[in-house]
Short mmCIF file of C-alpha atoms in Angstrom, two decimals:
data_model
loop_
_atom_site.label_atom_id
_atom_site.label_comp_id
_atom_site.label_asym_id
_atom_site.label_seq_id
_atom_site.Cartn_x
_atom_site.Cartn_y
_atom_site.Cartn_z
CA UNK A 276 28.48 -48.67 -38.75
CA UNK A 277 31.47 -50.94 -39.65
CA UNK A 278 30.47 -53.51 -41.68
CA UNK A 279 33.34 -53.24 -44.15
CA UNK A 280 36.58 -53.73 -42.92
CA UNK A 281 40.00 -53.08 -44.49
CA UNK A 282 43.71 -53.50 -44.13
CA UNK A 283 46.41 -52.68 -46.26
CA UNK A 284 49.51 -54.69 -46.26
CA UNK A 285 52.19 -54.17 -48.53
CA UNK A 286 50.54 -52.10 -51.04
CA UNK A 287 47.38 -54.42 -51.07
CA UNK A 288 44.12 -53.52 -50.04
CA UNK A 289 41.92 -56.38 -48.45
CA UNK A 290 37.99 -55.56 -47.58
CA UNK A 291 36.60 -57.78 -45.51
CA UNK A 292 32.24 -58.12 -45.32
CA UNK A 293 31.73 -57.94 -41.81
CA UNK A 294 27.53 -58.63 -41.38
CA UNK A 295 27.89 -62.43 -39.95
CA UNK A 296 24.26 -61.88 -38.64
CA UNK A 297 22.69 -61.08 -42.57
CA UNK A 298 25.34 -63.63 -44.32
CA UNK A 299 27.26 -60.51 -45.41
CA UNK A 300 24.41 -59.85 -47.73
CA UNK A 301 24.68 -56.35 -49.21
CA UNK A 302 22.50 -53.35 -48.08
CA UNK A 303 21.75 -49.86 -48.64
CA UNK A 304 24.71 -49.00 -46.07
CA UNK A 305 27.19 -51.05 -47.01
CA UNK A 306 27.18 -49.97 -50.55
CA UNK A 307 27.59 -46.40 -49.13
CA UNK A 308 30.49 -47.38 -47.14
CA UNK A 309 32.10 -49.59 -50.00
CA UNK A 310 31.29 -46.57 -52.88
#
C-alpha cells in the first residue's frame, strides 16, 4: 500500500497523503508507513 508518498529535492523531504477516496484521513496503515 502507497498511501504516503515522498520526494526529496534538494535536501528536503516532502510527504505527500495520498488516500483521495478517505480525505487523506489517517489509519492504522498509514501511521505504520509514516512511523
Amino acid at each position: 500500500m502507497a498511501a504516503i508518498r515522498t520526494e526529496t529535492s534538494d535536501a528536503v523531504l516532502t510527504i505527500t497523503l495520498d488516500r483521495p477516496d478517505a480525505l487523506n484521513a489517517f489509519d492504522r496503515a498509514m501511521k505504520d508507513e509514516l512511523l
